[in-house]
């Protein structure tokens, strides 16, 4: 169900932008949100009462300033719509708030985001590897439509009909992901799918308008397939060594890291485009997008490193992967 949005979003948004107005890609969320509110109140039952943790208001404020300041600062530096000094100042404020938050988290019994969770090896590697990989994924919906519209000459609707094929690949992966991880385990499967997924990001840097459209869509299909295989595994590995008492903290940190890494992907891609265009001092050209794809893929491919360090049976209780024991030679009898 979560893939309904990625499938319908690009063609629907492209249709609205091409034939109505770009404003509709924002306004259409209003009726969808209202329908969601009605369905939530009617279909979801009230949760059982339990002992709730107190809300860490100071931690909420400090962490919000940290993430907002750093991400906004990098966005301004990479796409300088306003003076870049504001971006550097925002980053400084975010870093200071982050240091204050770490100090605060050590002193409060219930921090809103508990840094001690990173002592869990599987959780730590899944968050780091997943965040690096999502930088590439965050760049995809930013770079691909722009490249198709500005350099290939496609309309937003044609661009949406091209890019949504990646979501089809993501759906296809769901039919084999469980068997894949059961057969090969988390570390090896995540490492291979990370390398393949990033390779398909880099391939986008080789496409030109002369390339057959079916070949472009085929690469997007297989890229979506491999990336979805990766996400299915890494989202499960996050909770592989987390007990029930800390599940809510793992969920919160995982959700925050996902949003931050996707936003970082846009900042990295925008920065690469800005630097590439400044080098020749003109408008964006196809070569600038090619450079941005290679930069994004180079950053995202580092996601394979954390999984290389894990033992082959890491998270086997979740994946169901069982390593066959090595048969010991039978000693010869005299």
Tab-separated table of C-alpha atoms in Angstrom:
chain	number	residue	atom	x	y	z
A	1	UNK	CA	0.000	0.000	0.000
A	2	UNK	CA	2.830	2.432	0.702
A	3	UNK	CA	3.876	2.165	-2.962
A	4	UNK	CA	0.571	3.551	-4.233
A	5	UNK	CA	1.935	7.063	-3.806
A	6	UNK	CA	5.218	6.532	-5.742
A	7	UNK	CA	3.276	4.874	-8.568
A	8	UNK	CA	0.476	7.409	-8.970
A	9	UNK	CA	2.400	10.510	-7.887
A	10	UNK	CA	4.691	11.115	-10.908
A	11	UNK	CA	2.085	10.684	-13.696
A	12	UNK	CA	-0.652	12.450	-11.721
A	13	UNK	CA	1.619	15.328	-10.709
A	14	UNK	CA	2.932	15.586	-14.265
A	15	UNK	CA	-0.610	15.650	-15.663
A	16	UNK	CA	-1.706	18.397	-13.274
A	17	UNK	CA	1.407	20.472	-13.962
A	18	UNK	CA	1.164	20.083	-17.751
A	19	UNK	CA	-2.563	20.571	-18.289
A	20	UNK	CA	-3.697	22.608	-15.259
A	21	UNK	CA	-1.219	24.395	-12.992
A	22	UNK	CA	1.733	23.396	-10.816
A	23	UNK	CA	-0.247	24.701	-7.822
A	24	UNK	CA	-2.468	21.616	-8.031
A	25	UNK	CA	0.335	19.268	-6.969
A	26	UNK	CA	0.036	20.937	-3.551
A	27	UNK	CA	-3.711	21.571	-3.436
A	28	UNK	CA	-4.555	17.949	-4.238
A	29	UNK	CA	-3.158	16.959	-0.845
A	30	UNK	CA	-5.981	18.797	0.929
A	31	UNK	CA	-8.835	16.414	-0.034
A	32	UNK	CA	-6.508	13.414	0.325
A	33	UNK	CA	-5.608	14.546	3.847
A	34	UNK	CA	-9.260	15.059	4.766
A	35	UNK	CA	-10.134	11.560	3.517
A	36	UNK	CA	-7.259	10.205	5.604
A	37	UNK	CA	-8.586	11.920	8.742
A	38	UNK	CA	-12.025	10.399	8.222
A	39	UNK	CA	-10.620	6.904	7.625
A	40	UNK	CA	-8.360	7.105	10.682
A	41	UNK	CA	-11.211	8.054	12.995
A	42	UNK	CA	-13.491	5.329	11.665
A	43	UNK	CA	-11.130	2.429	10.919
A	44	UNK	CA	-8.430	2.582	13.596
A	45	UNK	CA	-9.273	1.458	17.112
A	46	UNK	CA	-8.027	3.309	20.156
A	47	UNK	CA	-4.774	1.912	21.500
A	48	UNK	CA	-4.630	0.219	24.874
A	49	UNK	CA	-3.576	2.438	27.750
A	50	UNK	CA	0.024	2.028	28.873
A	51	UNK	CA	2.665	3.829	30.843
A	52	UNK	CA	3.756	6.616	28.545
A	53	UNK	CA	7.143	8.280	28.636
A	54	UNK	CA	7.139	11.989	29.471
A	55	UNK	CA	7.626	14.259	26.472
A	56	UNK	CA	11.177	15.591	26.263
A	57	UNK	CA	10.300	19.180	25.347
A	58	UNK	CA	13.859	20.609	25.623
A	59	UNK	CA	15.172	17.719	23.549
A	60	UNK	CA	12.433	18.266	20.979
A	61	UNK	CA	13.376	21.931	20.599
A	62	UNK	CA	17.136	21.287	20.431
A	63	UNK	CA	16.842	18.397	17.970
A	64	UNK	CA	14.461	20.381	15.770
A	65	UNK	CA	16.910	23.306	15.648
A	66	UNK	CA	19.761	20.885	14.932
A	67	UNK	CA	18.187	19.116	11.989
A	68	UNK	CA	16.432	22.141	10.539
A	69	UNK	CA	19.515	24.340	10.854
A	70	UNK	CA	21.939	21.880	9.275
A	71	UNK	CA	19.658	20.747	6.445
A	72	UNK	CA	18.500	24.270	5.623
A	73	UNK	CA	22.081	25.477	5.655
A	74	UNK	CA	23.287	22.805	3.241
A	75	UNK	CA	20.284	23.452	0.992
A	76	UNK	CA	21.089	27.166	0.825
A	77	UNK	CA	24.753	26.481	0.071
A	78	UNK	CA	23.956	23.949	-2.651
A	79	UNK	CA	21.170	26.027	-4.230
A	80	UNK	CA	21.968	29.644	-3.304
A	81	UNK	CA	18.581	31.268	-3.749
A	82	UNK	CA	19.521	33.519	-0.809
A	83	UNK	CA	22.995	34.691	0.300
A	84	UNK	CA	25.179	31.710	1.205
A	85	UNK	CA	26.264	33.409	4.429
A	86	UNK	CA	22.796	32.578	5.749
A	87	UNK	CA	23.457	28.923	4.951
A	88	UNK	CA	26.772	28.854	6.812
A	89	UNK	CA	25.199	30.646	9.760
A	90	UNK	CA	22.345	28.155	9.821
A	91	UNK	CA	24.784	25.239	9.890
A	92	UNK	CA	26.700	26.786	12.804
A	93	UNK	CA	23.472	27.221	14.770
A	94	UNK	CA	22.474	23.619	13.985
A	95	UNK	CA	25.829	22.202	15.090
A	96	UNK	CA	25.749	24.146	18.369
A	97	UNK	CA	22.204	22.955	19.042
A	98	UNK	CA	23.300	19.401	18.264
A	99	UNK	CA	26.130	19.534	20.788
A	100	UNK	CA	23.746	20.907	23.385
A	101	UNK	CA	21.299	18.114	22.603
A	102	UNK	CA	23.930	15.400	23.093
A	103	UNK	CA	24.773	16.909	26.456
A	104	UNK	CA	21.084	17.084	27.333
A	105	UNK	CA	20.434	13.473	26.226
A	106	UNK	CA	23.068	12.152	28.642
A	107	UNK	CA	21.368	13.869	31.574
A	108	UNK	CA	17.691	13.174	30.944
A	109	UNK	CA	16.216	9.702	31.625
A	110	UNK	CA	13.902	9.803	28.579
A	111	UNK	CA	15.501	11.676	25.653
A	112	UNK	CA	13.318	12.135	22.605
A	113	UNK	CA	16.038	10.513	20.457
A	114	UNK	CA	18.346	8.319	22.521
A	115	UNK	CA	21.958	8.331	21.200
A	116	UNK	CA	22.738	5.223	23.263
A	117	UNK	CA	20.759	3.190	20.728
A	118	UNK	CA	23.776	3.380	18.439
A	119	UNK	CA	25.624	1.017	20.784
A	120	UNK	CA	23.595	-1.786	19.184
A	121	UNK	CA	25.743	-2.980	16.257
A	122	UNK	CA	23.002	-4.090	13.873
A	123	UNK	CA	20.931	-1.001	14.540
A	124	UNK	CA	23.956	1.267	14.063
A	125	UNK	CA	25.060	-0.306	10.793
A	126	UNK	CA	21.522	-0.382	9.409
A	127	UNK	CA	20.978	3.313	10.172
A	128	UNK	CA	24.355	4.386	8.744
A	129	UNK	CA	24.135	2.190	5.646
A	130	UNK	CA	20.492	3.014	5.023
A	131	UNK	CA	21.079	6.755	5.400
A	132	UNK	CA	23.964	6.755	2.917
A	133	UNK	CA	21.894	4.778	0.416
A	134	UNK	CA	18.893	7.092	0.798
A	135	UNK	CA	21.034	10.064	-0.196
A	136	UNK	CA	20.996	8.586	-3.694
A	137	UNK	CA	17.294	7.825	-3.496
A	138	UNK	CA	16.521	11.354	-2.317
A	139	UNK	CA	18.348	12.740	-5.319
A	140	UNK	CA	16.445	10.580	-7.823
A	141	UNK	CA	13.046	12.380	-7.827
A	142	UNK	CA	14.938	15.691	-7.920
A	143	UNK	CA	17.424	14.957	-10.722
A	144	UNK	CA	15.492	12.665	-13.056
A	145	UNK	CA	12.418	14.855	-13.782
A	146	UNK	CA	14.629	17.924	-14.207
A	147	UNK	CA	16.933	16.110	-16.599
A	148	UNK	CA	14.065	14.718	-18.645
A	149	UNK	CA	12.289	18.082	-18.882
A	150	UNK	CA	15.221	20.495	-19.267
A	151	UNK	CA	17.553	18.458	-21.488
A	152	UNK	CA	15.380	15.720	-23.059
A	153	UNK	CA	12.528	18.107	-23.884
A	154	UNK	CA	9.781	16.038	-22.210
A	155	UNK	CA	6.699	17.603	-20.660
A	156	UNK	CA	6.078	17.052	-16.925
A	157	UNK	CA	3.374	14.518	-17.833
A	158	UNK	CA	5.726	12.590	-20.149
A	159	UNK	CA	8.397	12.720	-17.479
A	160	UNK	CA	5.992	11.306	-14.886
A	161	UNK	CA	4.954	8.490	-17.219
A	162	UNK	CA	8.645	7.615	-17.550
A	163	UNK	CA	9.796	7.738	-13.930
A	164	UNK	CA	6.859	5.913	-12.339
A	165	UNK	CA	8.207	2.650	-13.785
A	166	UNK	CA	10.747	2.611	-10.925
A	167	UNK	CA	7.861	2.112	-8.478
A	168	UNK	CA	6.685	-0.881	-10.522
A	169	UNK	CA	10.101	-2.424	-9.943
A	170	UNK	CA	9.711	-1.745	-6.235
A	171	UNK	CA	6.424	-3.656	-6.184
A	172	UNK	CA	7.925	-6.627	-8.033
A	173	UNK	CA	10.675	-6.924	-5.425
A	174	UNK	CA	8.149	-7.604	-2.667
A	175	UNK	CA	7.357	-11.011	-4.152
A	176	UNK	CA	10.900	-12.304	-3.694
A	177	UNK	CA	12.499	-10.235	-0.933
A	178	UNK	CA	11.678	-12.623	1.906
A	179	UNK	CA	13.110	-15.630	0.061
A	180	UNK	CA	16.203	-13.688	-0.990
A	181	UNK	CA	17.122	-12.693	2.571
A	182	UNK	CA	16.326	-16.156	3.894
A	183	UNK	CA	18.669	-17.686	1.326
A	184	UNK	CA	21.636	-15.312	1.621
A	185	UNK	CA	21.176	-13.365	4.871
A	186	UNK	CA	21.232	-9.657	5.586
A	187	UNK	CA	24.924	-8.701	5.163
A	188	UNK	CA	25.587	-10.248	1.754
A	189	UNK	CA	22.197	-9.323	0.274
A	190	UNK	CA	22.350	-5.730	1.505
A	191	UNK	CA	25.898	-5.312	0.223
A	192	UNK	CA	25.062	-6.652	-3.242
A	193	UNK	CA	21.767	-4.772	-3.610
A	194	UNK	CA	23.459	-1.553	-2.455
A	195	UNK	CA	26.140	-1.951	-5.126
A	196	UNK	CA	23.574	-2.776	-7.808
A	197	UNK	CA	21.208	0.013	-6.788
A	198	UNK	CA	23.975	2.609	-6.864
A	199	UNK	CA	25.209	1.270	-10.194
A	200	UNK	CA	21.787	1.953	-11.690
A	201	UNK	CA	21.971	5.481	-10.292
A	202	UNK	CA	25.299	5.992	-12.054
A	203	UNK	CA	23.893	4.558	-15.304
A	204	UNK	CA	21.521	7.537	-15.436
A	205	UNK	CA	24.617	9.648	-16.035
A	206	UNK	CA	25.139	7.913	-19.383
A	207	UNK	CA	21.703	8.554	-20.905
A	208	UNK	CA	21.137	11.080	-23.685
A	209	UNK	CA	18.049	11.906	-25.782
A	210	UNK	CA	19.447	9.575	-28.456
A	211	UNK	CA	19.105	6.535	-26.163
A	212	UNK	CA	15.944	4.490	-26.905
A	213	UNK	CA	13.212	5.322	-24.427
A	214	UNK	CA	12.556	1.663	-23.652
A	215	UNK	CA	16.162	1.257	-22.561
A	216	UNK	CA	15.878	4.221	-20.188
A	217	UNK	CA	12.667	2.830	-18.684
A	218	UNK	CA	14.244	-0.621	-18.391
A	219	UNK	CA	17.118	0.813	-16.360
A	220	UNK	CA	14.638	2.673	-14.138
A	221	UNK	CA	12.666	-0.556	-13.647
A	222	UNK	CA	15.671	-2.622	-12.554
A	223	UNK	CA	16.991	0.269	-10.485
A	224	UNK	CA	13.710	0.441	-8.581
A	225	UNK	CA	13.768	-3.339	-8.168
A	226	UNK	CA	17.246	-3.468	-6.606
A	227	UNK	CA	16.697	-0.409	-4.432
A	228	UNK	CA	13.473	-1.856	-3.047
A	229	UNK	CA	15.231	-5.142	-2.243
A	230	UNK	CA	17.721	-3.092	-0.231
A	231	UNK	CA	15.086	-1.090	1.646
A	232	UNK	CA	13.077	-4.176	2.553
A	233	UNK	CA	16.122	-5.674	4.236
A	234	UNK	CA	17.587	-2.600	5.888
A	235	UNK	CA	14.226	-1.617	7.403
A	236	UNK	CA	14.042	-5.061	9.009
A	237	UNK	CA	17.677	-5.118	10.128
A	238	UNK	CA	17.114	-1.891	12.089
A	239	UNK	CA	15.030	-3.851	14.612
A	240	UNK	CA	17.025	-7.112	14.572
A	241	UNK	CA	18.826	-6.466	17.878
A	242	UNK	CA	16.286	-4.081	19.457
A	243	UNK	CA	14.147	-5.369	22.329
A	244	UNK	CA	10.497	-4.437	22.771
A	245	UNK	CA	11.237	-1.787	25.386
A	246	UNK	CA	13.361	0.202	22.917
A	247	UNK	CA	11.307	-0.438	19.777
A	248	UNK	CA	9.696	2.997	19.894
A	249	UNK	CA	13.097	4.685	20.079
A	250	UNK	CA	14.349	2.623	17.145
A	251	UNK	CA	11.263	3.585	15.158
A	252	UNK	CA	11.702	7.279	15.920
A	253	UNK	CA	15.409	7.371	15.052
A	254	UNK	CA	14.828	5.338	11.896
A	255	UNK	CA	12.059	7.691	10.745
A	256	UNK	CA	14.141	10.809	11.404
A	257	UNK	CA	17.200	9.379	9.649
A	258	UNK	CA	15.106	8.529	6.594
A	259	UNK	CA	13.800	12.062	6.200
A	260	UNK	CA	17.186	13.658	6.834
A	261	UNK	CA	19.025	11.436	4.350
A	262	UNK	CA	16.433	12.030	1.628
A	263	UNK	CA	16.735	15.789	2.167
A	264	UNK	CA	20.518	15.452	2.126
A	265	UNK	CA	20.234	13.715	-1.244
A	266	UNK	CA	18.505	16.769	-2.713
A	267	UNK	CA	21.181	19.022	-1.216
A	268	UNK	CA	24.020	16.885	-2.621
A	269	UNK	CA	22.421	16.704	-6.064
A	270	UNK	CA	21.644	20.426	-6.094
A	271	UNK	CA	25.178	21.262	-5.007
A	272	UNK	CA	26.654	19.078	-7.737
A	273	UNK	CA	24.462	20.771	-10.359
A	274	UNK	CA	25.381	24.226	-9.073
A	275	UNK	CA	29.120	23.532	-9.127
A	276	UNK	CA	28.975	21.883	-12.559
A	277	UNK	CA	27.023	24.761	-14.110
A	278	UNK	CA	29.319	27.362	-12.537
A	279	UNK	CA	32.319	25.661	-14.095
A	280	UNK	CA	31.112	26.546	-17.594
A	281	UNK	CA	29.214	29.673	-16.519
A	282	UNK	CA	25.945	28.992	-18.311
A	283	UNK	CA	22.541	27.390	-17.983
A	284	UNK	CA	22.178	23.768	-16.933
A	285	UNK	CA	23.164	21.335	-19.672
A	286	UNK	CA	22.991	17.560	-19.916
A	287	UNK	CA	26.638	17.142	-18.871
A	288	UNK	CA	25.848	18.877	-15.552
A	289	UNK	CA	23.207	16.259	-14.779
A	290	UNK	CA	25.614	13.476	-15.715
A	291	UNK	CA	28.159	14.808	-13.226
A	292	UNK	CA	25.468	15.052	-10.534
A	293	UNK	CA	24.426	11.421	-11.093
A	294	UNK	CA	28.014	10.229	-10.708
A	295	UNK	CA	28.506	12.294	-7.537
A	296	UNK	CA	25.296	11.012	-5.958
A	297	UNK	CA	26.113	7.407	-6.863
A	298	UNK	CA	29.631	7.758	-5.418
A	299	UNK	CA	28.210	8.947	-2.107
A	300	UNK	CA	25.462	6.325	-1.985
A	301	UNK	CA	27.736	3.397	-2.843
A	302	UNK	CA	29.499	3.918	0.499
A	303	UNK	CA	26.360	2.365	2.026
A	304	UNK	CA	27.758	-1.086	1.250
A	305	UNK	CA	30.699	-0.618	3.641
A	306	UNK	CA	28.828	-1.036	6.980
A	307	UNK	CA	27.411	-4.379	5.837
A	308	UNK	CA	30.795	-5.739	4.802
A	309	UNK	CA	31.834	-5.631	8.448
A	310	UNK	CA	28.922	-7.728	9.720
A	311	UNK	CA	29.158	-11.493	10.245
A	312	UNK	CA	27.277	-13.564	7.630
A	313	UNK	CA	24.643	-14.664	10.161
A	314	UNK	CA	23.859	-11.146	11.442
A	315	UNK	CA	20.127	-10.776	12.013
A	316	UNK	CA	19.435	-14.404	11.122
A	317	UNK	CA	16.649	-14.559	13.712
A	318	UNK	CA	14.757	-12.062	11.546
A	319	UNK	CA	15.825	-13.111	8.043
A	320	UNK	CA	15.553	-16.854	8.679
A	321	UNK	CA	18.947	-17.397	7.078
A	322	UNK	CA	20.778	-20.402	8.448
A	323	UNK	CA	24.467	-20.979	7.782
A	324	UNK	CA	25.346	-24.583	7.179
A	325	UNK	CA	27.983	-25.811	9.637
A	326	UNK	CA	31.310	-26.848	8.182
A	327	UNK	CA	31.686	-30.600	8.379
A	328	UNK	CA	34.692	-31.622	10.441
A	329	UNK	CA	36.866	-34.421	9.073
A	330	UNK	CA	36.466	-37.732	10.823
A	331	UNK	CA	39.774	-38.771	12.416
A	332	UNK	CA	41.244	-41.917	10.977
A	333	UNK	CA	41.205	-44.959	13.270
A	334	UNK	CA	44.318	-46.971	13.918
